[in-house]
mmCIF file of C-alpha atoms and ligand atoms in Angstrom:
data_model
loop_
_atom_site.group_PDB
_atom_site.id
_atom_site.type_symbol
_atom_site.label_atom_id
_atom_site.label_comp_id
_atom_site.label_asym_id
_atom_site.label_seq_id
_atom_site.Cartn_x
_atom_site.Cartn_y
_atom_site.Cartn_z
ATOM 1 C CA MET A 1 113.692 -127.359 27.450
ATOM 2 C CA ALA A 2 116.396 -124.853 26.546
ATOM 3 C CA LYS A 3 119.571 -125.011 28.436
ATOM 4 C CA LYS A 4 119.864 -122.776 31.496
ATOM 5 C CA TYR A 5 123.225 -121.093 31.586
ATOM 6 C CA LYS A 6 125.036 -120.588 34.887
ATOM 7 C CA VAL A 7 126.502 -117.115 35.431
ATOM 8 C CA VAL A 8 129.036 -115.603 37.830
ATOM 9 C CA VAL A 9 128.946 -111.951 38.387
ATOM 10 C CA VAL A 10 131.997 -110.116 39.735
ATOM 11 C CA GLY A 11 131.701 -106.529 41.109
ATOM 12 C CA MET A 12 128.244 -106.061 42.757
ATOM 13 C CA GLY A 13 128.086 -102.251 42.328
ATOM 14 C CA LYS A 14 125.490 -100.379 40.174
ATOM 15 C CA ARG A 15 126.071 -102.348 36.974
ATOM 16 C CA GLY A 16 126.857 -105.705 38.554
ATOM 17 C CA MET A 17 123.403 -105.585 40.089
ATOM 18 C CA HIS A 18 121.887 -104.701 36.741
ATOM 19 C CA HIS A 19 123.469 -107.727 35.210
ATOM 20 C CA ALA A 20 122.715 -110.081 38.067
ATOM 21 C CA THR A 21 119.053 -109.044 38.599
ATOM 22 C CA THR A 22 118.417 -109.169 34.914
ATOM 23 C CA CYS A 23 119.919 -112.534 34.572
ATOM 24 C CA GLN A 24 117.903 -113.836 37.444
ATOM 25 C CA ALA A 25 114.679 -112.595 35.877
ATOM 26 C CA ASN A 26 115.596 -114.438 32.610
ATOM 27 C CA PRO A 27 114.673 -118.184 32.553
ATOM 28 C CA ARG A 28 117.757 -119.028 30.414
ATOM 29 C CA PHE A 29 120.159 -117.882 33.219
ATOM 30 C CA GLU A 30 120.830 -118.628 36.791
ATOM 31 C CA VAL A 31 123.251 -116.500 38.843
ATOM 32 C CA ALA A 32 125.199 -119.262 40.569
ATOM 33 C CA GLY A 33 127.976 -117.221 42.098
ATOM 34 C CA ILE A 34 128.870 -113.574 42.881
ATOM 35 C CA CYS A 35 131.971 -111.772 44.043
ATOM 36 C CA ASP A 36 132.843 -108.349 45.365
ATOM 37 C CA ILE A 37 135.888 -107.171 47.509
ATOM 38 C CA ASP A 38 133.466 -105.062 49.595
ATOM 39 C CA GLN A 39 131.910 -107.542 52.008
ATOM 40 C CA LYS A 40 128.745 -105.501 52.804
ATOM 41 C CA ARG A 41 128.061 -105.151 49.096
ATOM 42 C CA LEU A 42 128.483 -108.845 48.711
ATOM 43 C CA ASP A 43 126.441 -109.816 51.513
ATOM 44 C CA ASP A 44 123.471 -107.443 50.625
ATOM 45 C CA ALA A 45 123.613 -108.758 47.010
ATOM 46 C CA ALA A 46 123.605 -112.254 48.107
ATOM 47 C CA ALA A 47 120.541 -111.714 50.162
ATOM 48 C CA LYS A 48 118.753 -110.010 47.429
ATOM 49 C CA LEU A 49 119.533 -112.420 44.581
ATOM 50 C CA GLY A 50 119.508 -115.766 46.712
ATOM 51 C CA VAL A 51 122.844 -116.933 45.505
ATOM 52 C CA ALA A 52 124.628 -119.950 46.920
ATOM 53 C CA VAL A 53 128.270 -119.213 46.256
ATOM 54 C CA LYS A 54 129.754 -115.898 47.253
ATOM 55 C CA GLY A 55 133.190 -114.696 47.859
ATOM 56 C CA ASN A 56 135.869 -111.895 47.755
ATOM 57 C CA ASP A 57 138.128 -113.735 45.136
ATOM 58 C CA ALA A 58 136.763 -113.772 41.551
ATOM 59 C CA ALA A 59 139.059 -116.867 40.627
ATOM 60 C CA GLU A 60 137.853 -118.852 43.756
ATOM 61 C CA VAL A 61 134.278 -118.154 42.961
ATOM 62 C CA ALA A 62 134.631 -118.949 39.268
ATOM 63 C CA ARG A 63 136.309 -122.160 40.134
ATOM 64 C CA ALA A 64 133.691 -123.277 42.471
ATOM 65 C CA VAL A 65 130.854 -122.565 40.015
ATOM 66 C CA ARG A 66 132.455 -123.337 36.563
ATOM 67 C CA PRO A 67 129.987 -120.959 34.880
ATOM 68 C CA GLU A 68 129.007 -120.702 31.151
ATOM 69 C CA VAL A 69 128.911 -117.008 31.553
ATOM 70 C CA PHE A 70 131.683 -115.000 33.444
ATOM 71 C CA CYS A 71 130.498 -111.372 33.877
ATOM 72 C CA PHE A 72 132.444 -108.628 35.457
ATOM 73 C CA CYS A 73 131.499 -105.207 36.205
ATOM 74 C CA THR A 74 134.394 -103.921 38.012
ATOM 75 C CA LEU A 75 135.789 -100.422 37.594
ATOM 76 C CA PRO A 76 137.847 -99.737 34.417
ATOM 77 C CA ASN A 77 141.177 -100.263 36.092
ATOM 78 C CA ILE A 78 140.659 -104.092 35.909
ATOM 79 C CA ARG A 79 140.172 -105.720 32.622
ATOM 80 C CA ALA A 80 142.845 -108.248 31.420
ATOM 81 C CA SER A 81 143.122 -110.086 34.908
ATOM 82 C CA MET A 82 139.394 -110.519 34.856
ATOM 83 C CA VAL A 83 139.342 -111.867 31.307
ATOM 84 C CA LYS A 84 141.940 -114.419 32.297
ATOM 85 C CA ILE A 85 139.989 -115.682 35.267
ATOM 86 C CA GLY A 86 136.929 -115.899 32.928
ATOM 87 C CA ILE A 87 138.899 -117.943 30.420
ATOM 88 C CA GLU A 88 140.455 -120.237 33.078
ATOM 89 C CA SER A 89 136.889 -120.757 34.537
ATOM 90 C CA GLY A 90 135.789 -122.524 31.303
ATOM 91 C CA ALA A 91 133.104 -120.001 30.742
ATOM 92 C CA LYS A 92 131.832 -120.065 27.040
ATOM 93 C CA LEU A 93 131.091 -116.191 27.153
ATOM 94 C CA ILE A 94 132.556 -113.267 28.890
ATOM 95 C CA ALA A 95 130.380 -110.294 29.537
ATOM 96 C CA MET A 96 132.178 -107.171 30.399
ATOM 97 C CA GLU A 97 131.630 -103.501 31.019
ATOM 98 C CA LYS A 98 132.786 -100.647 28.760
ATOM 99 C CA PRO A 99 135.474 -99.404 28.164
ATOM 100 C CA VAL A 100 137.350 -102.196 26.901
ATOM 101 C CA ALA A 101 140.381 -100.937 28.736
ATOM 102 C CA LEU A 102 142.150 -97.774 29.873
ATOM 103 C CA THR A 103 145.201 -98.140 27.499
ATOM 104 C CA SER A 104 146.069 -99.809 24.143
ATOM 105 C CA ALA A 105 148.596 -101.994 25.977
ATOM 106 C CA GLU A 106 145.909 -103.512 28.144
ATOM 107 C CA GLY A 107 143.238 -103.571 25.227
ATOM 108 C CA PHE A 108 145.768 -105.548 23.126
ATOM 109 C CA GLU A 109 146.186 -108.096 25.976
ATOM 110 C CA VAL A 110 142.372 -108.408 26.281
ATOM 111 C CA ARG A 111 142.000 -108.767 22.446
ATOM 112 C CA ASP A 112 144.768 -111.494 22.315
ATOM 113 C CA LEU A 113 143.484 -113.367 25.246
ATOM 114 C CA LEU A 114 140.044 -113.811 23.749
ATOM 115 C CA ALA A 115 141.386 -114.526 20.382
ATOM 116 C CA ARG A 116 143.634 -117.282 21.601
ATOM 117 C CA SER A 117 140.886 -118.824 23.749
ATOM 118 C CA GLY A 118 137.979 -118.559 21.213
ATOM 119 C CA VAL A 119 135.764 -117.609 24.161
ATOM 120 C CA LYS A 120 132.879 -115.355 23.073
ATOM 121 C CA ALA A 121 132.712 -111.918 24.685
ATOM 122 C CA VAL A 122 130.321 -108.871 24.836
ATOM 123 C CA VAL A 123 130.959 -105.393 25.908
ATOM 124 C CA SER A 124 127.868 -103.507 27.424
ATOM 125 C CA HIS A 125 126.944 -100.878 24.933
ATOM 126 C CA GLN A 126 123.309 -101.629 25.719
ATOM 127 C CA HIS A 127 121.865 -98.033 25.089
ATOM 128 C CA ARG A 128 121.471 -99.336 21.576
ATOM 129 C CA TYR A 129 118.360 -101.345 22.624
ATOM 130 C CA GLY A 130 116.431 -98.109 23.400
ATOM 131 C CA GLU A 131 113.472 -97.751 20.990
ATOM 132 C CA HIS A 132 114.751 -94.306 20.010
ATOM 133 C CA TYR A 133 118.164 -95.760 18.971
ATOM 134 C CA GLN A 134 116.581 -98.702 17.290
ATOM 135 C CA LYS A 135 114.393 -96.095 15.291
ATOM 136 C CA VAL A 136 117.350 -94.251 14.160
ATOM 137 C CA GLY A 137 119.188 -97.365 13.282
ATOM 138 C CA GLU A 138 116.169 -98.563 11.202
ATOM 139 C CA LEU A 139 115.868 -95.107 9.329
ATOM 140 C CA VAL A 140 119.665 -95.106 8.479
ATOM 141 C CA ALA A 141 119.442 -98.758 7.375
ATOM 142 C CA SER A 142 116.200 -98.034 5.198
ATOM 143 C CA GLY A 143 118.032 -95.645 2.855
ATOM 144 C CA ALA A 144 115.737 -92.874 3.684
ATOM 145 C CA LEU A 145 118.634 -90.433 4.397
ATOM 146 C CA GLY A 146 120.036 -91.139 0.979
ATOM 147 C CA ARG A 147 123.958 -91.427 0.900
ATOM 148 C CA ILE A 148 125.286 -91.104 4.322
ATOM 149 C CA HIS A 149 128.272 -88.786 4.483
ATOM 150 C CA THR A 150 128.555 -87.894 8.184
ATOM 151 C CA VAL A 151 127.854 -89.552 11.542
ATOM 152 C CA TYR A 152 128.227 -87.659 14.604
ATOM 153 C CA GLY A 153 127.978 -87.852 18.423
ATOM 154 C CA THR A 154 128.285 -85.441 21.443
ATOM 155 C CA ALA A 155 128.071 -86.085 25.187
ATOM 156 C CA THR A 156 128.733 -83.841 28.177
ATOM 157 C CA GLY A 157 130.081 -86.680 30.247
ATOM 158 C CA TRP A 158 133.730 -87.408 30.024
ATOM 159 C CA MET A 159 135.661 -89.693 27.618
ATOM 160 C CA MET A 160 136.089 -92.989 29.683
ATOM 161 C CA HIS A 161 132.390 -92.931 30.600
ATOM 162 C CA MET A 162 130.833 -91.819 27.382
ATOM 163 C CA LEU A 163 133.210 -92.017 24.267
ATOM 164 C CA SER A 164 132.940 -95.802 24.134
ATOM 165 C CA HIS A 165 129.122 -95.492 23.766
ATOM 166 C CA LEU A 166 129.282 -92.584 21.342
ATOM 167 C CA VAL A 167 131.747 -94.450 19.013
ATOM 168 C CA ASP A 168 129.808 -97.706 19.221
ATOM 169 C CA TYR A 169 126.518 -96.246 18.036
ATOM 170 C CA LEU A 170 128.197 -93.963 15.450
ATOM 171 C CA ARG A 171 129.862 -97.076 13.902
ATOM 172 C CA TRP A 172 126.461 -98.846 13.949
ATOM 173 C CA PHE A 173 124.890 -95.894 11.885
ATOM 174 C CA ASN A 174 127.821 -96.218 9.547
ATOM 175 C CA ASN A 175 127.278 -99.829 9.001
ATOM 176 C CA ASP A 176 130.338 -100.860 11.065
ATOM 177 C CA ALA A 177 132.659 -99.525 8.355
ATOM 178 C CA GLU A 178 136.382 -99.823 9.069
ATOM 179 C CA ALA A 179 138.049 -96.625 10.447
ATOM 180 C CA GLU A 180 141.318 -95.638 8.653
ATOM 181 C CA TRP A 181 142.500 -92.601 10.501
ATOM 182 C CA VAL A 182 141.519 -90.093 13.280
ATOM 183 C CA MET A 183 142.700 -86.643 14.293
ATOM 184 C CA ALA A 184 141.727 -85.126 17.686
ATOM 185 C CA GLN A 185 142.322 -82.406 20.213
ATOM 186 C CA ALA A 186 141.934 -82.432 24.091
ATOM 187 C CA ALA A 187 141.833 -79.973 26.973
ATOM 188 C CA GLY A 188 141.360 -79.805 30.721
ATOM 189 C CA ARG A 189 143.187 -81.977 33.249
ATOM 190 C CA SER A 190 140.760 -82.306 36.172
ATOM 191 C CA LYS A 191 139.460 -85.748 35.146
ATOM 192 C CA LEU A 192 142.916 -87.196 34.253
ATOM 193 C CA ALA A 193 143.013 -88.431 38.009
ATOM 194 C CA ASP A 194 139.500 -89.920 37.896
ATOM 195 C CA ILE A 195 138.867 -93.614 38.154
ATOM 196 C CA HIS A 196 137.496 -93.092 34.450
ATOM 197 C CA PRO A 197 140.658 -91.213 33.601
ATOM 198 C CA SER A 198 140.064 -88.747 30.810
ATOM 199 C CA PRO A 199 140.889 -85.313 29.502
ATOM 200 C CA ASP A 200 137.989 -82.999 30.537
ATOM 201 C CA TYR A 201 137.143 -82.449 26.799
ATOM 202 C CA ILE A 202 138.108 -84.307 23.765
ATOM 203 C CA ASP A 203 136.929 -83.914 20.236
ATOM 204 C CA GLY A 204 137.927 -85.276 16.747
ATOM 205 C CA PHE A 205 137.290 -86.622 13.391
ATOM 206 C CA ILE A 206 137.169 -90.107 12.079
ATOM 207 C CA HIS A 207 137.790 -90.997 8.478
ATOM 208 C CA PHE A 208 136.029 -94.386 7.622
ATOM 209 C CA ALA A 209 136.988 -96.495 4.579
ATOM 210 C CA ASN A 210 133.660 -95.928 2.890
ATOM 211 C CA GLY A 211 134.291 -92.117 2.743
ATOM 212 C CA VAL A 212 132.033 -91.193 5.535
ATOM 213 C CA HIS A 213 133.385 -88.837 8.287
ATOM 214 C CA GLY A 214 132.653 -89.282 11.996
ATOM 215 C CA VAL A 215 132.583 -86.188 14.208
ATOM 216 C CA ILE A 216 132.819 -86.440 18.016
ATOM 217 C CA GLU A 217 132.796 -84.111 20.963
ATOM 218 C CA CYS A 218 132.950 -85.529 24.456
ATOM 219 C CA GLY A 219 133.114 -83.640 27.814
ATOM 220 C CA ALA A 220 133.387 -80.221 29.086
ATOM 221 C CA GLY A 221 133.153 -78.406 25.738
ATOM 222 C CA ALA A 222 130.507 -80.497 24.007
ATOM 223 C CA PRO A 223 127.387 -78.739 23.284
ATOM 224 C CA ASP A 224 124.403 -78.705 25.512
ATOM 225 C CA VAL A 225 121.328 -80.881 24.582
ATOM 226 C CA PRO A 226 118.661 -78.442 25.991
ATOM 227 C CA GLU A 227 115.826 -80.935 25.257
ATOM 228 C CA VAL A 228 117.418 -83.239 27.864
ATOM 229 C CA ASP A 229 117.430 -82.446 31.477
ATOM 230 C CA TYR A 230 119.456 -85.175 33.090
ATOM 231 C CA TRP A 231 123.176 -84.175 32.678
ATOM 232 C CA TRP A 232 124.454 -87.564 31.766
ATOM 233 C CA ARG A 233 121.873 -88.053 28.972
ATOM 234 C CA LYS A 234 122.844 -84.765 27.184
ATOM 235 C CA CYS A 235 124.050 -86.861 24.245
ATOM 236 C CA ARG A 236 123.090 -86.346 20.606
ATOM 237 C CA MET A 237 124.079 -88.992 18.012
ATOM 238 C CA GLY A 238 123.031 -89.279 14.311
ATOM 239 C CA ALA A 239 123.655 -89.587 10.661
ATOM 240 C CA GLN A 240 123.368 -87.134 7.910
ATOM 241 C CA GLY A 241 122.864 -88.083 4.262
ATOM 242 C CA THR A 242 122.046 -86.585 0.975
ATOM 243 C CA ASP A 243 118.311 -86.802 1.693
ATOM 244 C CA GLY A 244 118.152 -85.918 5.220
ATOM 245 C CA PHE A 245 119.194 -86.670 8.852
ATOM 246 C CA ALA A 246 118.239 -88.857 11.870
ATOM 247 C CA GLU A 247 119.385 -88.406 15.426
ATOM 248 C CA VAL A 248 118.844 -89.823 18.837
ATOM 249 C CA LEU A 249 119.031 -87.863 22.128
ATOM 250 C CA THR A 250 120.028 -90.435 24.908
ATOM 251 C CA GLY A 251 117.392 -88.820 27.187
ATOM 252 C CA GLY A 252 115.052 -87.286 24.670
ATOM 253 C CA GLY A 253 113.573 -89.482 21.868
ATOM 254 C CA TRP A 254 114.582 -89.159 18.144
ATOM 255 C CA ARG A 255 113.905 -86.975 15.236
ATOM 256 C CA ALA A 256 114.436 -87.242 11.449
ATOM 257 C CA VAL A 257 113.962 -85.010 8.562
ATOM 258 C CA THR A 258 113.834 -86.886 5.218
ATOM 259 C CA LYS A 259 112.166 -86.386 1.778
ATOM 260 C CA ALA A 260 109.012 -87.610 3.361
ATOM 261 C CA GLY A 261 109.039 -84.670 5.765
ATOM 262 C CA ALA A 262 109.971 -84.278 9.592
ATOM 263 C CA SER A 263 109.085 -86.958 12.051
ATOM 264 C CA SER A 264 110.044 -87.549 15.576
ATOM 265 C CA GLY A 265 109.112 -90.069 18.502
ATOM 266 C CA ALA A 266 109.764 -90.907 22.139
ATOM 267 C CA GLY A 267 112.362 -92.978 23.959
ATOM 268 C CA SER A 268 114.807 -92.467 26.836
ATOM 269 C CA MET A 269 117.705 -94.487 27.849
ATOM 270 C CA SER A 270 116.472 -96.954 30.676
ATOM 271 C CA TYR A 271 118.450 -99.817 32.231
ATOM 272 C CA ASP A 272 115.239 -101.624 32.950
ATOM 273 C CA LEU A 273 114.193 -101.610 29.195
ATOM 274 C CA ASP A 274 117.767 -101.972 27.715
ATOM 275 C CA MET A 275 119.220 -104.760 29.805
ATOM 276 C CA PRO A 276 116.716 -107.630 29.287
ATOM 277 C CA PRO A 277 117.329 -107.805 25.394
ATOM 278 C CA TYR A 278 120.949 -107.435 26.016
ATOM 279 C CA ILE A 279 121.029 -110.414 28.390
ATOM 280 C CA GLN A 280 118.550 -112.374 26.243
ATOM 281 C CA GLU A 281 120.747 -112.033 23.124
ATOM 282 C CA MET A 282 123.655 -113.650 25.260
ATOM 283 C CA ALA A 283 121.583 -116.802 25.494
ATOM 284 C CA GLU A 284 120.892 -116.726 21.768
ATOM 285 C CA TRP A 285 124.563 -116.490 20.857
ATOM 286 C CA LEU A 286 125.463 -119.288 23.316
ATOM 287 C CA ASP A 287 122.744 -121.553 21.708
ATOM 288 C CA ASP A 288 123.838 -120.774 18.119
ATOM 289 C CA ASP A 289 127.236 -119.522 16.839
ATOM 290 C CA ARG A 290 125.527 -117.874 14.004
ATOM 291 C CA ARG A 291 123.407 -115.556 16.098
ATOM 292 C CA VAL A 292 126.312 -113.120 17.041
ATOM 293 C CA HIS A 293 125.465 -110.691 19.767
ATOM 294 C CA PRO A 294 125.187 -107.025 18.457
ATOM 295 C CA CYS A 295 127.601 -105.964 21.289
ATOM 296 C CA HIS A 296 130.274 -108.590 20.348
ATOM 297 C CA PHE A 297 133.825 -107.833 21.599
ATOM 298 C CA SER A 298 135.432 -107.458 18.127
ATOM 299 C CA SER A 299 132.995 -104.571 17.188
ATOM 300 C CA ALA A 300 133.568 -102.902 20.579
ATOM 301 C CA TYR A 301 137.319 -103.350 20.255
ATOM 302 C CA LYS A 302 137.259 -101.378 16.980
ATOM 303 C CA GLY A 303 135.440 -98.478 18.820
ATOM 304 C CA PHE A 304 138.090 -98.844 21.613
ATOM 305 C CA GLU A 305 140.941 -98.428 19.234
ATOM 306 C CA ILE A 306 139.367 -95.241 17.733
ATOM 307 C CA MET A 307 139.149 -93.862 21.306
ATOM 308 C CA MET A 308 142.825 -94.681 21.925
ATOM 309 C CA ALA A 309 143.748 -93.120 18.646
ATOM 310 C CA PHE A 310 141.892 -89.992 19.544
ATOM 311 C CA CYS A 311 144.108 -89.821 22.667
ATOM 312 C CA ARG A 312 147.343 -90.376 20.695
ATOM 313 C CA SER A 313 146.435 -87.699 18.287
ATOM 314 C CA ALA A 314 145.416 -85.288 21.022
ATOM 315 C CA ALA A 315 148.819 -86.013 22.726
ATOM 316 C CA GLU A 316 151.147 -86.040 19.780
ATOM 317 C CA GLY A 317 149.347 -84.083 17.176
ATOM 318 C CA GLY A 318 148.574 -84.981 13.654
ATOM 319 C CA GLN A 319 146.623 -87.912 12.204
ATOM 320 C CA VAL A 320 146.752 -91.487 13.693
ATOM 321 C CA ALA A 321 146.391 -94.384 11.422
ATOM 322 C CA LEU A 322 144.149 -97.524 12.331
ATOM 323 C CA PRO A 323 144.302 -100.219 13.193
ATOM 324 C CA LEU A 324 147.020 -99.418 15.942
ATOM 325 C CA THR A 325 150.059 -101.395 15.546
ATOM 326 C CA SER A 326 152.084 -100.730 18.761
ATOM 327 C CA ALA A 327 150.951 -100.741 22.408
ATOM 328 C CA ALA A 328 151.003 -97.626 24.372
ATOM 329 C CA ASP A 329 149.775 -95.960 27.818
ATOM 330 C CA GLU A 330 147.550 -93.181 26.150
ATOM 331 C CA ILE A 331 146.593 -91.797 29.601
ATOM 332 C CA GLU A 332 150.166 -91.145 30.527
ATOM 333 C CA MET A 333 150.681 -89.662 27.151
ATOM 334 C CA LEU A 334 147.826 -87.141 27.889
ATOM 335 C CA LYS A 335 149.002 -86.466 31.396
ATOM 336 C CA ARG A 336 152.343 -85.353 29.843
ATOM 337 C CA SER A 337 150.767 -83.137 27.004
ATOM 338 C CA VAL A 338 147.183 -81.835 27.977
ATOM 339 C CA PRO A 339 147.743 -78.035 28.656
ATOM 340 C CA GLY A 340 147.266 -76.785 32.211
ATOM 341 C CA ARG A 341 145.032 -73.862 30.856
ATOM 342 C CA LYS A 342 141.532 -73.366 32.599
ATOM 343 C CA ILE A 343 138.864 -75.349 30.752
ATOM 344 C CA LEU A 344 136.262 -73.355 28.907
ATOM 345 C CA LEU A 345 132.673 -74.689 29.501
ATOM 346 C CA SER A 346 129.697 -75.147 27.066
ATOM 347 C CA LEU A 347 127.118 -75.116 29.915
ATOM 348 C CA ALA A 348 127.061 -73.864 33.504
ATOM 349 C CA ALA A 349 125.778 -77.284 34.760
ATOM 350 C CA SER A 350 129.164 -78.903 33.877
ATOM 351 C CA ALA A 351 131.148 -76.647 36.257
ATOM 352 C CA LYS A 352 130.594 -79.122 39.173
ATOM 353 C CA GLU A 353 132.381 -81.919 37.240
ATOM 354 C CA TYR A 354 135.155 -80.070 35.234
ATOM 355 C CA THR A 355 137.292 -78.051 37.825
ATOM 356 C CA SER A 356 140.545 -77.601 36.027
HETATM 357 N N1 LIG B 1 126.976 -99.593 30.125
HETATM 358 C C1 LIG B 1 126.661 -98.618 30.862
HETATM 359 O O1 LIG B 1 125.582 -98.089 30.630
HETATM 360 C C2 LIG B 1 127.372 -98.250 32.088
HETATM 361 C C3 LIG B 1 126.807 -97.414 33.068
HETATM 362 C C4 LIG B 1 127.650 -97.034 34.198
HETATM 363 C C5 LIG B 1 128.994 -97.574 34.434
HETATM 364 N N2 LIG B 1 129.365 -98.516 33.382
HETATM 365 C C6 LIG B 1 130.630 -99.130 33.603
HETATM 366 O O2 LIG B 1 130.505 -100.295 34.550
HETATM 367 C C7 LIG B 1 131.696 -100.496 35.157
HETATM 368 C C8 LIG B 1 131.287 -100.534 36.713
HETATM 369 O O3 LIG B 1 130.706 -99.358 37.067
HETATM 370 P P1 LIG B 1 129.681 -99.224 38.376
HETATM 371 O O4 LIG B 1 129.092 -97.963 38.253
HETATM 372 O O5 LIG B 1 128.924 -100.477 38.473
HETATM 373 O O6 LIG B 1 130.890 -99.170 39.459
HETATM 374 P P2 LIG B 1 130.544 -99.539 41.180
HETATM 375 O O7 LIG B 1 131.672 -98.793 41.748
HETATM 376 O O8 LIG B 1 129.248 -99.181 41.426
HETATM 377 O O9 LIG B 1 130.934 -101.003 41.253
HETATM 378 C C9 LIG B 1 132.147 -101.590 41.064
HETATM 379 C C10 LIG B 1 132.264 -102.884 42.104
HETATM 380 O O10 LIG B 1 133.268 -103.448 41.645
HETATM 381 C C11 LIG B 1 133.805 -104.066 42.939
HETATM 382 N N3 LIG B 1 135.177 -104.508 42.687
HETATM 383 C C12 LIG B 1 136.344 -103.600 42.467
HETATM 384 N N4 LIG B 1 137.391 -104.578 42.316
HETATM 385 C C13 LIG B 1 136.883 -105.700 42.395
HETATM 386 C C14 LIG B 1 137.737 -106.996 42.420
HETATM 387 N N5 LIG B 1 139.010 -107.131 42.149
HETATM 388 N N6 LIG B 1 137.006 -108.136 42.616
HETATM 389 C C15 LIG B 1 135.555 -108.049 42.883
HETATM 390 N N7 LIG B 1 134.928 -106.925 42.942
HETATM 391 C C16 LIG B 1 135.704 -105.729 42.721
HETATM 392 C C17 LIG B 1 133.705 -102.744 43.930
HETATM 393 O O11 LIG B 1 133.909 -103.111 45.258
HETATM 394 C C18 LIG B 1 132.275 -102.358 43.448
HETATM 395 O O12 LIG B 1 131.403 -102.908 44.159
HETATM 396 C C19 LIG B 1 132.629 -99.379 34.885
HETATM 397 O O13 LIG B 1 133.517 -99.946 33.864
HETATM 398 C C20 LIG B 1 131.686 -98.353 34.227
HETATM 399 O O14 LIG B 1 132.397 -97.491 33.341
HETATM 400 C C21 LIG B 1 128.696 -98.800 32.311
#
């Protein structure tokens, strides 16, 4: 019988519960310990999941369980300290939420901790499992678009929530090519104090080593996606080539125009559909080093560096070369530099979020 992997989940909020319930439903995993600093959340989760070990201190829970998978779904202000706990617990794989970190300084620390330990890690960019994302991925890989010259992504949600996703899928549509430089602009200060700190609006260009350019708009000024009702899912991502284009709308299916004509299909981002394959592929990577998880850390880290480079370019002007070579606190850089002018919106529905 295939090995069953023990899991600890830290942070029993929305995403922690998604991870824990999906692991419990998968015969390859057993959630053996959970942790939250909020006692009620912890007790409610323990009752729902039927978990033996629970506690308010992640290191204690991890020491008691000695899991193969250390998963943490805390808010983005906690990253390196949790990765350390995961490594010290002896886990073989750390599953973390996006974004990788809030600053390049912490992102470098996380990268170096993982590299020194050799522990596998995945970052939850699980939208890619949606049937509509998969379809666009297949169309791009099939060559039906000809030579890809542009990949693009827009989202009405703000940077620390959404940019990580946009960059990850855009890199996928460009065959994970290396980025060489970026240039970006930012506006609006109301979300700089958020727990997912961000300028209200950031946009920019990415130059990839294969000559393809990436174009991103994220936040208050990003265009509406009128085909999608749910504000958080108003995201459009795709690729354009010499023979056509293909794009996915997070909440509204996919479409393509190629030499064969126009085509489209269904699909909408769904935690219920996207989490099971994301979790299953962790078991497969644990079983076999060659079956690297599509959401592996080193790929997510490259997207994270692009996001940090956007922030630096927006704060200081000009192009920023990649990979980054020195650590910085990009959110402080933005706090010092983003103008105080009133944000100009692209759609009225965004007024409740962007108040600067
Ligand atoms: N991948 C996705 O599609 C997706 C969607 C939403 C959120 N997220 C990300 O998931 C992460 C968590 O978001 P959420 O919506 O689940 O947040 P949440 O607020 O619902 O849950 C976070 C939980 O972590 C707990 N916590 C905080 N510090 C802790 C500590 N030191 N030890 C133990 N528990 C601690 C909190 O008490 C809370 O219960 C964020 O990074 C967010 O960006 C990802």
